[in-house]
Amino acid sequence: MSQKILVCIAPGTEELEAITTADILIRADYDVTIASAASDGALAMKGANGITLTADIKLVDVADDEFDCIVLPGGTEGACCFRDSTLLIEMIKQQKNDHRFVAAICASPAIVLQEHDIYPEARMTCYPAQELIDMIPAGNHRVKRVFTDVLNKLITSQGPGSSLEFAMEIINQLSGKQKAAEVAAPMIVLPNLHYQPV
C-alpha cells in the first residue's frame, strides 16, 4: 500500500526543501499531496526566493484525512505561517497522538514545533542559526544534517542543502533502507549517503 504524504507550503516556504522532498517521495511511488497553509487559502504563492509554488489543494480540504507523514518545509516566513495556522497545528498534534511521522526541516522545527511545545521531549535539529537553536532546549538539540527521534516519530533536518538526505530519511523510516536504495540509485546520489553499494 502506498504511503500517504502531506507536504505543506505557505508564502515564504523554502522552495528547494518543498520541491526536493515532494519530488523524491513521488519517486518512491508515495501518494503525495501538496497543501496550501496560506491564510487566504491561495493555491499559488511566492516562496522564500521568489519562485512560485503551487499547491494541489487547500489544507482545510484534507484536514480530516490520515497521512503517514506530514512534511513541514522551512523558510522563516513560511514556518511562521505554519506556526500561525490553528488548523495545521491541530493536525500536527493529532499526527503525534496517532503515532504517525512528522518531518520538519530548516526553521520549522524551532518556529513551528518548539513554539507550540508539541514535542517537549523530542530530540531534533534545525537550521544552524543561533536564534533558532536557542529555541530548542539544549539537551534536545542535535547538530546533525538529519536527525530522527524514533520514539517520537519525528524527522528533522537543517536546511536546503540537506533536503535530499531529509527526503531519503523519510523513505528509510516509512519503507526501509532497501526502498531508499532503490529510489537513490537512478538519482546518482552521493555514495556517502549509504543508500547504495559503494
mmCIF file with all atom_site columns, C-alpha atoms in Angstrom:
data_model
loop_
_atom_site.group_PDB
_atom_site.id
_atom_site.type_symbol
_atom_site.label_atom_id
_atom_site.label_alt_id
_atom_site.label_comp_id
_atom_site.label_asym_id
_atom_site.label_entity_id
_atom_site.label_seq_id
_atom_site.pdbx_PDB_ins_code
_atom_site.Cartn_x
_atom_site.Cartn_y
_atom_site.Cartn_z
_atom_site.occupancy
_atom_site.B_iso_or_equiv
_atom_site.pdbx_formal_charge
_atom_site.auth_seq_id
_atom_site.auth_comp_id
_atom_site.auth_asym_id
_atom_site.auth_atom_id
_atom_site.pdbx_PDB_model_num
ATOM 1   C CA . MET A 1 1   ? 0.000  0.000  0.000   1.00 0.00 ? 1   MET A CA 1
ATOM 2   C CA . SER A 1 2   ? 1.339  3.422  -0.968  1.00 0.00 ? 2   SER A CA 1
ATOM 3   C CA . GLN A 1 3   ? 2.351  5.761  1.823   1.00 0.00 ? 3   GLN A CA 1
ATOM 4   C CA . LYS A 1 4   ? 0.252  8.934  2.044   1.00 0.00 ? 4   LYS A CA 1
ATOM 5   C CA . ILE A 1 5   ? 2.299  12.109 2.475   1.00 0.00 ? 5   ILE A CA 1
ATOM 6   C CA . LEU A 1 6   ? 1.205  15.687 3.102   1.00 0.00 ? 6   LEU A CA 1
ATOM 7   C CA . VAL A 1 7   ? 3.715  18.365 2.106   1.00 0.00 ? 7   VAL A CA 1
ATOM 8   C CA . CYS A 1 8   ? 2.620  21.766 3.396   1.00 0.00 ? 8   CYS A CA 1
ATOM 9   C CA . ILE A 1 9   ? 3.531  25.049 1.730   1.00 0.00 ? 9   ILE A CA 1
ATOM 10  C CA . ALA A 1 10  ? 2.858  28.689 2.568   1.00 0.00 ? 10  ALA A CA 1
ATOM 11  C CA . PRO A 1 11  ? 4.056  32.103 1.374   1.00 0.00 ? 11  PRO A CA 1
ATOM 12  C CA . GLY A 1 12  ? 7.788  32.234 2.068   1.00 0.00 ? 12  GLY A CA 1
ATOM 13  C CA . THR A 1 13  ? 8.327  28.474 2.082   1.00 0.00 ? 13  THR A CA 1
ATOM 14  C CA . GLU A 1 14  ? 11.879 27.465 1.129   1.00 0.00 ? 14  GLU A CA 1
ATOM 15  C CA . GLU A 1 15  ? 11.379 26.185 -2.412  1.00 0.00 ? 15  GLU A CA 1
ATOM 16  C CA . LEU A 1 16  ? 14.256 23.703 -2.527  1.00 0.00 ? 16  LEU A CA 1
ATOM 17  C CA . GLU A 1 17  ? 13.076 21.971 0.642   1.00 0.00 ? 17  GLU A CA 1
ATOM 18  C CA . ALA A 1 18  ? 9.461  21.688 -0.528  1.00 0.00 ? 18  ALA A CA 1
ATOM 19  C CA . ILE A 1 19  ? 10.123 20.606 -4.101  1.00 0.00 ? 19  ILE A CA 1
ATOM 20  C CA . THR A 1 20  ? 13.061 18.282 -3.434  1.00 0.00 ? 20  THR A CA 1
ATOM 21  C CA . THR A 1 21  ? 11.147 16.461 -0.717  1.00 0.00 ? 21  THR A CA 1
ATOM 22  C CA . ALA A 1 22  ? 7.935  16.160 -2.733  1.00 0.00 ? 22  ALA A CA 1
ATOM 23  C CA . ASP A 1 23  ? 9.826  15.054 -5.857  1.00 0.00 ? 23  ASP A CA 1
ATOM 24  C CA . ILE A 1 24  ? 11.797 12.305 -4.112  1.00 0.00 ? 24  ILE A CA 1
ATOM 25  C CA . LEU A 1 25  ? 8.762  10.985 -2.262  1.00 0.00 ? 25  LEU A CA 1
ATOM 26  C CA . ILE A 1 26  ? 6.873  10.820 -5.566  1.00 0.00 ? 26  ILE A CA 1
ATOM 27  C CA . ARG A 1 27  ? 9.811  8.839  -6.999  1.00 0.00 ? 27  ARG A CA 1
ATOM 28  C CA . ALA A 1 28  ? 9.212  6.386  -4.150  1.00 0.00 ? 28  ALA A CA 1
ATOM 29  C CA . ASP A 1 29  ? 5.659  5.931  -5.512  1.00 0.00 ? 29  ASP A CA 1
ATOM 30  C CA . TYR A 1 30  ? 4.142  7.597  -2.475  1.00 0.00 ? 30  TYR A CA 1
ATOM 31  C CA . ASP A 1 31  ? 0.795  9.355  -2.684  1.00 0.00 ? 31  ASP A CA 1
ATOM 32  C CA . VAL A 1 32  ? 1.978  12.950 -2.201  1.00 0.00 ? 32  VAL A CA 1
ATOM 33  C CA . THR A 1 33  ? -0.409 15.861 -1.639  1.00 0.00 ? 33  THR A CA 1
ATOM 34  C CA . ILE A 1 34  ? 0.927  19.419 -1.607  1.00 0.00 ? 34  ILE A CA 1
ATOM 35  C CA . ALA A 1 35  ? -1.408 21.539 0.511   1.00 0.00 ? 35  ALA A CA 1
ATOM 36  C CA . SER A 1 36  ? -1.576 25.300 0.962   1.00 0.00 ? 36  SER A CA 1
ATOM 37  C CA . ALA A 1 37  ? -1.495 26.602 4.512   1.00 0.00 ? 37  ALA A CA 1
ATOM 38  C CA . ALA A 1 38  ? -1.731 30.191 3.240   1.00 0.00 ? 38  ALA A CA 1
ATOM 39  C CA . SER A 1 39  ? -4.006 32.260 5.465   1.00 0.00 ? 39  SER A CA 1
ATOM 40  C CA . ASP A 1 40  ? -6.011 33.430 2.441   1.00 0.00 ? 40  ASP A CA 1
ATOM 41  C CA . GLY A 1 41  ? -6.344 29.920 1.014   1.00 0.00 ? 41  GLY A CA 1
ATOM 42  C CA . ALA A 1 42  ? -4.358 30.743 -2.121  1.00 0.00 ? 42  ALA A CA 1
ATOM 43  C CA . LEU A 1 43  ? -3.017 27.767 -4.050  1.00 0.00 ? 43  LEU A CA 1
ATOM 44  C CA . ALA A 1 44  ? -0.230 29.725 -5.803  1.00 0.00 ? 44  ALA A CA 1
ATOM 45  C CA . MET A 1 45  ? 2.297  31.699 -3.764  1.00 0.00 ? 45  MET A CA 1
ATOM 46  C CA . LYS A 1 46  ? 5.831  33.068 -3.834  1.00 0.00 ? 46  LYS A CA 1
ATOM 47  C CA . GLY A 1 47  ? 8.421  31.050 -1.995  1.00 0.00 ? 47  GLY A CA 1
ATOM 48  C CA . ALA A 1 48  ? 11.363 32.353 0.030   1.00 0.00 ? 48  ALA A CA 1
ATOM 49  C CA . ASN A 1 49  ? 13.386 33.096 -3.101  1.00 0.00 ? 49  ASN A CA 1
ATOM 50  C CA . GLY A 1 50  ? 10.564 34.458 -5.242  1.00 0.00 ? 50  GLY A CA 1
ATOM 51  C CA . ILE A 1 51  ? 9.778  31.231 -7.110  1.00 0.00 ? 51  ILE A CA 1
ATOM 52  C CA . THR A 1 52  ? 6.075  30.496 -7.482  1.00 0.00 ? 52  THR A CA 1
ATOM 53  C CA . LEU A 1 53  ? 4.926  27.381 -5.652  1.00 0.00 ? 53  LEU A CA 1
ATOM 54  C CA . THR A 1 54  ? 1.546  25.833 -6.420  1.00 0.00 ? 54  THR A CA 1
ATOM 55  C CA . ALA A 1 55  ? -0.418 23.581 -4.094  1.00 0.00 ? 55  ALA A CA 1
ATOM 56  C CA . ASP A 1 56  ? -2.749 20.783 -5.166  1.00 0.00 ? 56  ASP A CA 1
ATOM 57  C CA . ILE A 1 57  ? -5.357 21.676 -2.584  1.00 0.00 ? 57  ILE A CA 1
ATOM 58  C CA . LYS A 1 58  ? -6.164 23.865 0.422   1.00 0.00 ? 58  LYS A CA 1
ATOM 59  C CA . LEU A 1 59  ? -5.137 22.475 3.797   1.00 0.00 ? 59  LEU A CA 1
ATOM 60  C CA . VAL A 1 60  ? -8.724 22.670 5.071   1.00 0.00 ? 60  VAL A CA 1
ATOM 61  C CA . ASP A 1 61  ? -9.794 20.243 2.339   1.00 0.00 ? 61  ASP A CA 1
ATOM 62  C CA . VAL A 1 62  ? -7.546 17.463 3.689   1.00 0.00 ? 62  VAL A CA 1
ATOM 63  C CA . ALA A 1 63  ? -7.872 18.277 7.388   1.00 0.00 ? 63  ALA A CA 1
ATOM 64  C CA . ASP A 1 64  ? -9.742 15.040 8.149   1.00 0.00 ? 64  ASP A CA 1
ATOM 65  C CA . ASP A 1 65  ? -7.512 12.778 6.025   1.00 0.00 ? 65  ASP A CA 1
ATOM 66  C CA . GLU A 1 66  ? -4.925 10.455 7.540   1.00 0.00 ? 66  GLU A CA 1
ATOM 67  C CA . PHE A 1 67  ? -1.306 10.734 6.419   1.00 0.00 ? 67  PHE A CA 1
ATOM 68  C CA . ASP A 1 68  ? 1.678  8.524  7.128   1.00 0.00 ? 68  ASP A CA 1
ATOM 69  C CA . CYS A 1 69  ? 3.843  11.645 7.298   1.00 0.00 ? 69  CYS A CA 1
ATOM 70  C CA . ILE A 1 70  ? 3.228  15.393 7.422   1.00 0.00 ? 70  ILE A CA 1
ATOM 71  C CA . VAL A 1 71  ? 6.156  17.369 5.980   1.00 0.00 ? 71  VAL A CA 1
ATOM 72  C CA . LEU A 1 72  ? 6.937  20.940 7.049   1.00 0.00 ? 72  LEU A CA 1
ATOM 73  C CA . PRO A 1 73  ? 9.497  22.666 4.804   1.00 0.00 ? 73  PRO A CA 1
ATOM 74  C CA . GLY A 1 74  ? 11.306 25.675 6.204   1.00 0.00 ? 74  GLY A CA 1
ATOM 75  C CA . GLY A 1 75  ? 11.874 29.243 5.184   1.00 0.00 ? 75  GLY A CA 1
ATOM 76  C CA . THR A 1 76  ? 11.311 31.641 8.079   1.00 0.00 ? 76  THR A CA 1
ATOM 77  C CA . GLU A 1 77  ? 8.223  33.328 6.632   1.00 0.00 ? 77  GLU A CA 1
ATOM 78  C CA . GLY A 1 78  ? 6.708  30.009 5.609   1.00 0.00 ? 78  GLY A CA 1
ATOM 79  C CA . ALA A 1 79  ? 7.413  28.491 9.024   1.00 0.00 ? 79  ALA A CA 1
ATOM 80  C CA . CYS A 1 80  ? 5.724  31.481 10.673  1.00 0.00 ? 80  CYS A CA 1
ATOM 81  C CA . CYS A 1 81  ? 2.642  30.887 8.506   1.00 0.00 ? 81  CYS A CA 1
ATOM 82  C CA . PHE A 1 82  ? 2.619  27.251 9.648   1.00 0.00 ? 82  PHE A CA 1
ATOM 83  C CA . ARG A 1 83  ? 3.008  28.349 13.266  1.00 0.00 ? 83  ARG A CA 1
ATOM 84  C CA . ASP A 1 84  ? 0.046  30.704 12.944  1.00 0.00 ? 84  ASP A CA 1
ATOM 85  C CA . SER A 1 85  ? -2.257 28.151 11.275  1.00 0.00 ? 85  SER A CA 1
ATOM 86  C CA . THR A 1 86  ? -4.513 26.796 14.018  1.00 0.00 ? 86  THR A CA 1
ATOM 87  C CA . LEU A 1 87  ? -5.673 24.061 11.664  1.00 0.00 ? 87  LEU A CA 1
ATOM 88  C CA . LEU A 1 88  ? -2.160 22.870 10.815  1.00 0.00 ? 88  LEU A CA 1
ATOM 89  C CA . ILE A 1 89  ? -1.081 22.876 14.456  1.00 0.00 ? 89  ILE A CA 1
ATOM 90  C CA . GLU A 1 90  ? -4.090 20.731 15.370  1.00 0.00 ? 90  GLU A CA 1
ATOM 91  C CA . MET A 1 91  ? -3.256 18.350 12.514  1.00 0.00 ? 91  MET A CA 1
ATOM 92  C CA . ILE A 1 92  ? 0.334  18.015 13.740  1.00 0.00 ? 92  ILE A CA 1
ATOM 93  C CA . LYS A 1 93  ? -0.838 17.357 17.308  1.00 0.00 ? 93  LYS A CA 1
ATOM 94  C CA . GLN A 1 94  ? -3.230 14.686 16.028  1.00 0.00 ? 94  GLN A CA 1
ATOM 95  C CA . GLN A 1 95  ? -0.443 13.174 13.925  1.00 0.00 ? 95  GLN A CA 1
ATOM 96  C CA . LYS A 1 96  ? 1.693  12.887 17.044  1.00 0.00 ? 96  LYS A CA 1
ATOM 97  C CA . ASN A 1 97  ? -1.159 11.405 19.081  1.00 0.00 ? 97  ASN A CA 1
ATOM 98  C CA . ASP A 1 98  ? -1.748 8.827  16.334  1.00 0.00 ? 98  ASP A CA 1
ATOM 99  C CA . HIS A 1 99  ? 1.962  7.857  16.419  1.00 0.00 ? 99  HIS A CA 1
ATOM 100 C CA . ARG A 1 100 ? 2.494  8.883  12.813  1.00 0.00 ? 100 ARG A CA 1
ATOM 101 C CA . PHE A 1 101 ? 5.538  10.662 11.425  1.00 0.00 ? 101 PHE A CA 1
ATOM 102 C CA . VAL A 1 102 ? 6.109  14.410 11.228  1.00 0.00 ? 102 VAL A CA 1
ATOM 103 C CA . ALA A 1 103 ? 9.125  15.647 9.244   1.00 0.00 ? 103 ALA A CA 1
ATOM 104 C CA . ALA A 1 104 ? 10.290 19.248 9.669   1.00 0.00 ? 104 ALA A CA 1
ATOM 105 C CA . ILE A 1 105 ? 13.291 20.994 8.173   1.00 0.00 ? 105 ILE A CA 1
ATOM 106 C CA . CYS A 1 106 ? 15.180 24.284 8.486   1.00 0.00 ? 106 CYS A CA 1
ATOM 107 C CA . ALA A 1 107 ? 13.247 26.851 10.557  1.00 0.00 ? 107 ALA A CA 1
ATOM 108 C CA . SER A 1 108 ? 10.162 24.681 11.084  1.00 0.00 ? 108 SER A CA 1
ATOM 109 C CA . PRO A 1 109 ? 11.430 22.503 13.958  1.00 0.00 ? 109 PRO A CA 1
ATOM 110 C CA . ALA A 1 110 ? 12.086 25.627 16.045  1.00 0.00 ? 110 ALA A CA 1
ATOM 111 C CA . ILE A 1 111 ? 9.388  28.032 14.868  1.00 0.00 ? 111 ILE A CA 1
ATOM 112 C CA . VAL A 1 112 ? 6.521  25.561 14.470  1.00 0.00 ? 112 VAL A CA 1
ATOM 113 C CA . LEU A 1 113 ? 7.173  22.609 16.764  1.00 0.00 ? 113 LEU A CA 1
ATOM 114 C CA . GLN A 1 114 ? 9.021  24.343 19.609  1.00 0.00 ? 114 GLN A CA 1
ATOM 115 C CA . GLU A 1 115 ? 6.894  27.467 19.788  1.00 0.00 ? 115 GLU A CA 1
ATOM 116 C CA . HIS A 1 116 ? 3.834  25.255 20.292  1.00 0.00 ? 116 HIS A CA 1
ATOM 117 C CA . ASP A 1 117 ? 5.740  22.813 22.533  1.00 0.00 ? 117 ASP A CA 1
ATOM 118 C CA . ILE A 1 118 ? 4.363  19.881 20.544  1.00 0.00 ? 118 ILE A CA 1
ATOM 119 C CA . TYR A 1 119 ? 7.370  17.613 21.143  1.00 0.00 ? 119 TYR A CA 1
ATOM 120 C CA . PRO A 1 120 ? 8.705  18.680 24.564  1.00 0.00 ? 120 PRO A CA 1
ATOM 121 C CA . GLU A 1 121 ? 10.811 15.521 24.997  1.00 0.00 ? 121 GLU A CA 1
ATOM 122 C CA . ALA A 1 122 ? 11.961 15.045 21.399  1.00 0.00 ? 122 ALA A CA 1
ATOM 123 C CA . ARG A 1 123 ? 15.489 15.469 20.152  1.00 0.00 ? 123 ARG A CA 1
ATOM 124 C CA . MET A 1 124 ? 15.816 17.447 16.951  1.00 0.00 ? 124 MET A CA 1
ATOM 125 C CA . THR A 1 125 ? 17.993 19.518 14.684  1.00 0.00 ? 125 THR A CA 1
ATOM 126 C CA . CYS A 1 126 ? 17.191 22.748 12.809  1.00 0.00 ? 126 CYS A CA 1
ATOM 127 C CA . TYR A 1 127 ? 18.758 25.443 10.652  1.00 0.00 ? 127 TYR A CA 1
ATOM 128 C CA . PRO A 1 128 ? 22.063 26.347 12.355  1.00 0.00 ? 128 PRO A CA 1
ATOM 129 C CA . ALA A 1 129 ? 21.217 29.969 13.159  1.00 0.00 ? 129 ALA A CA 1
ATOM 130 C CA . GLN A 1 130 ? 21.688 30.778 16.843  1.00 0.00 ? 130 GLN A CA 1
ATOM 131 C CA . GLU A 1 131 ? 18.254 32.365 17.260  1.00 0.00 ? 131 GLU A CA 1
ATOM 132 C CA . LEU A 1 132 ? 16.640 29.102 16.086  1.00 0.00 ? 132 LEU A CA 1
ATOM 133 C CA . ILE A 1 133 ? 18.983 26.815 18.014  1.00 0.00 ? 133 ILE A CA 1
ATOM 134 C CA . ASP A 1 134 ? 18.226 28.820 21.178  1.00 0.00 ? 134 ASP A CA 1
ATOM 135 C CA . MET A 1 135 ? 14.520 27.964 20.830  1.00 0.00 ? 135 MET A CA 1
ATOM 136 C CA . ILE A 1 136 ? 15.280 24.254 21.320  1.00 0.00 ? 136 ILE A CA 1
ATOM 137 C CA . PRO A 1 137 ? 16.222 23.088 24.840  1.00 0.00 ? 137 PRO A CA 1
ATOM 138 C CA . ALA A 1 138 ? 19.970 22.493 24.911  1.00 0.00 ? 138 ALA A CA 1
ATOM 139 C CA . GLY A 1 139 ? 19.567 18.871 25.929  1.00 0.00 ? 139 GLY A CA 1
ATOM 140 C CA . ASN A 1 140 ? 17.279 18.205 22.974  1.00 0.00 ? 140 ASN A CA 1
ATOM 141 C CA . HIS A 1 141 ? 19.224 19.947 20.214  1.00 0.00 ? 141 HIS A CA 1
ATOM 142 C CA . ARG A 1 142 ? 21.333 17.791 17.901  1.00 0.00 ? 142 ARG A CA 1
ATOM 143 C CA . VAL A 1 143 ? 23.961 19.130 15.495  1.00 0.00 ? 143 VAL A CA 1
ATOM 144 C CA . LYS A 1 144 ? 23.260 16.818 12.566  1.00 0.00 ? 144 LYS A CA 1
ATOM 145 C CA . ARG A 1 145 ? 22.207 17.333 8.978   1.00 0.00 ? 145 ARG A CA 1
ATOM 146 C CA . VAL A 1 146 ? 19.298 14.932 9.513   1.00 0.00 ? 146 VAL A CA 1
ATOM 147 C CA . PHE A 1 147 ? 18.136 13.514 12.829  1.00 0.00 ? 147 PHE A CA 1
ATOM 148 C CA . THR A 1 148 ? 15.341 11.051 13.580  1.00 0.00 ? 148 THR A CA 1
ATOM 149 C CA . ASP A 1 149 ? 13.841 10.702 17.033  1.00 0.00 ? 149 ASP A CA 1
ATOM 150 C CA . VAL A 1 150 ? 12.380 7.231  16.532  1.00 0.00 ? 150 VAL A CA 1
ATOM 151 C CA . LEU A 1 151 ? 10.391 7.183  19.761  1.00 0.00 ? 151 LEU A CA 1
ATOM 152 C CA . ASN A 1 152 ? 8.597  10.397 18.831  1.00 0.00 ? 152 ASN A CA 1
ATOM 153 C CA . LYS A 1 153 ? 8.411  9.584  15.106  1.00 0.00 ? 153 LYS A CA 1
ATOM 154 C CA . LEU A 1 154 ? 9.971  12.956 14.363  1.00 0.00 ? 154 LEU A CA 1
ATOM 155 C CA . ILE A 1 155 ? 12.400 13.547 11.477  1.00 0.00 ? 155 ILE A CA 1
ATOM 156 C CA . THR A 1 156 ? 14.231 16.890 11.390  1.00 0.00 ? 156 THR A CA 1
ATOM 157 C CA . SER A 1 157 ? 16.889 18.410 9.171   1.00 0.00 ? 157 SER A CA 1
ATOM 158 C CA . GLN A 1 158 ? 18.998 21.546 8.840   1.00 0.00 ? 158 GLN A CA 1
ATOM 159 C CA . GLY A 1 159 ? 18.260 23.280 5.553   1.00 0.00 ? 159 GLY A CA 1
ATOM 160 C CA . PRO A 1 160 ? 18.095 23.422 1.759   1.00 0.00 ? 160 PRO A CA 1
ATOM 161 C CA . GLY A 1 161 ? 21.369 21.577 1.268   1.00 0.00 ? 161 GLY A CA 1
ATOM 162 C CA . SER A 1 162 ? 20.189 18.633 3.358   1.00 0.00 ? 162 SER A CA 1
ATOM 163 C CA . SER A 1 163 ? 16.823 18.318 1.584   1.00 0.00 ? 163 SER A CA 1
ATOM 164 C CA . LEU A 1 164 ? 17.779 15.216 -0.372  1.00 0.00 ? 164 LEU A CA 1
ATOM 165 C CA . GLU A 1 165 ? 19.024 13.427 2.744   1.00 0.00 ? 165 GLU A CA 1
ATOM 166 C CA . PHE A 1 166 ? 15.882 14.551 4.578   1.00 0.00 ? 166 PHE A CA 1
ATOM 167 C CA . ALA A 1 167 ? 13.606 13.072 1.911   1.00 0.00 ? 167 ALA A CA 1
ATOM 168 C CA . MET A 1 168 ? 15.603 9.850  1.765   1.00 0.00 ? 168 MET A CA 1
ATOM 169 C CA . GLU A 1 169 ? 15.352 9.506  5.541   1.00 0.00 ? 169 GLU A CA 1
ATOM 170 C CA . ILE A 1 170 ? 11.569 9.801  5.306   1.00 0.00 ? 170 ILE A CA 1
ATOM 171 C CA . ILE A 1 171 ? 11.617 6.875  2.854   1.00 0.00 ? 171 ILE A CA 1
ATOM 172 C CA . ASN A 1 172 ? 14.023 4.969  5.087   1.00 0.00 ? 172 ASN A CA 1
ATOM 173 C CA . GLN A 1 173 ? 11.732 5.363  8.091   1.00 0.00 ? 173 GLN A CA 1
ATOM 174 C CA . LEU A 1 174 ? 8.486  4.615  6.257   1.00 0.00 ? 174 LEU A CA 1
ATOM 175 C CA . SER A 1 175 ? 9.627  1.852  3.900   1.00 0.00 ? 175 SER A CA 1
ATOM 176 C CA . GLY A 1 176 ? 13.086 0.702  4.936   1.00 0.00 ? 176 GLY A CA 1
ATOM 177 C CA . LYS A 1 177 ? 16.619 1.017  3.658   1.00 0.00 ? 177 LYS A CA 1
ATOM 178 C CA . GLN A 1 178 ? 16.102 -1.232 0.642   1.00 0.00 ? 178 GLN A CA 1
ATOM 179 C CA . LYS A 1 179 ? 13.355 1.033  -0.700  1.00 0.00 ? 179 LYS A CA 1
ATOM 180 C CA . ALA A 1 180 ? 15.551 4.066  -0.062  1.00 0.00 ? 180 ALA A CA 1
ATOM 181 C CA . ALA A 1 181 ? 18.358 2.360  -2.012  1.00 0.00 ? 181 ALA A CA 1
ATOM 182 C CA . GLU A 1 182 ? 16.021 1.671  -4.938  1.00 0.00 ? 182 GLU A CA 1
ATOM 183 C CA . VAL A 1 183 ? 14.979 5.328  -5.087  1.00 0.00 ? 183 VAL A CA 1
ATOM 184 C CA . ALA A 1 184 ? 18.551 6.603  -4.660  1.00 0.00 ? 184 ALA A CA 1
ATOM 185 C CA . ALA A 1 185 ? 20.208 4.501  -7.364  1.00 0.00 ? 185 ALA A CA 1
ATOM 186 C CA . PRO A 1 186 ? 18.831 6.201  -10.521 1.00 0.00 ? 186 PRO A CA 1
ATOM 187 C CA . MET A 1 187 ? 19.352 9.660  -8.985  1.00 0.00 ? 187 MET A CA 1
ATOM 188 C CA . ILE A 1 188 ? 23.124 9.085  -8.660  1.00 0.00 ? 188 ILE A CA 1
ATOM 189 C CA . VAL A 1 189 ? 23.163 10.301 -5.068  1.00 0.00 ? 189 VAL A CA 1
ATOM 190 C CA . LEU A 1 190 ? 26.440 10.708 -3.219  1.00 0.00 ? 190 LEU A CA 1
ATOM 191 C CA . PRO A 1 191 ? 27.758 7.286  -2.167  1.00 0.00 ? 191 PRO A CA 1
ATOM 192 C CA . ASN A 1 192 ? 28.416 8.512  1.374   1.00 0.00 ? 192 ASN A CA 1
ATOM 193 C CA . LEU A 1 193 ? 24.650 8.753  1.935   1.00 0.00 ? 193 LEU A CA 1
ATOM 194 C CA . HIS A 1 194 ? 24.818 4.951  2.221   1.00 0.00 ? 194 HIS A CA 1
ATOM 195 C CA . TYR A 1 195 ? 21.676 4.238  0.210   1.00 0.00 ? 195 TYR A CA 1
ATOM 196 C CA . GLN A 1 196 ? 23.595 2.298  -2.428  1.00 0.00 ? 196 GLN A CA 1
ATOM 197 C CA . PRO A 1 197 ? 26.514 -0.117 -2.635  1.00 0.00 ? 197 PRO A CA 1
ATOM 198 C CA . VAL A 1 198 ? 29.926 1.582  -2.845  1.00 0.00 ? 198 VAL A CA 1
#
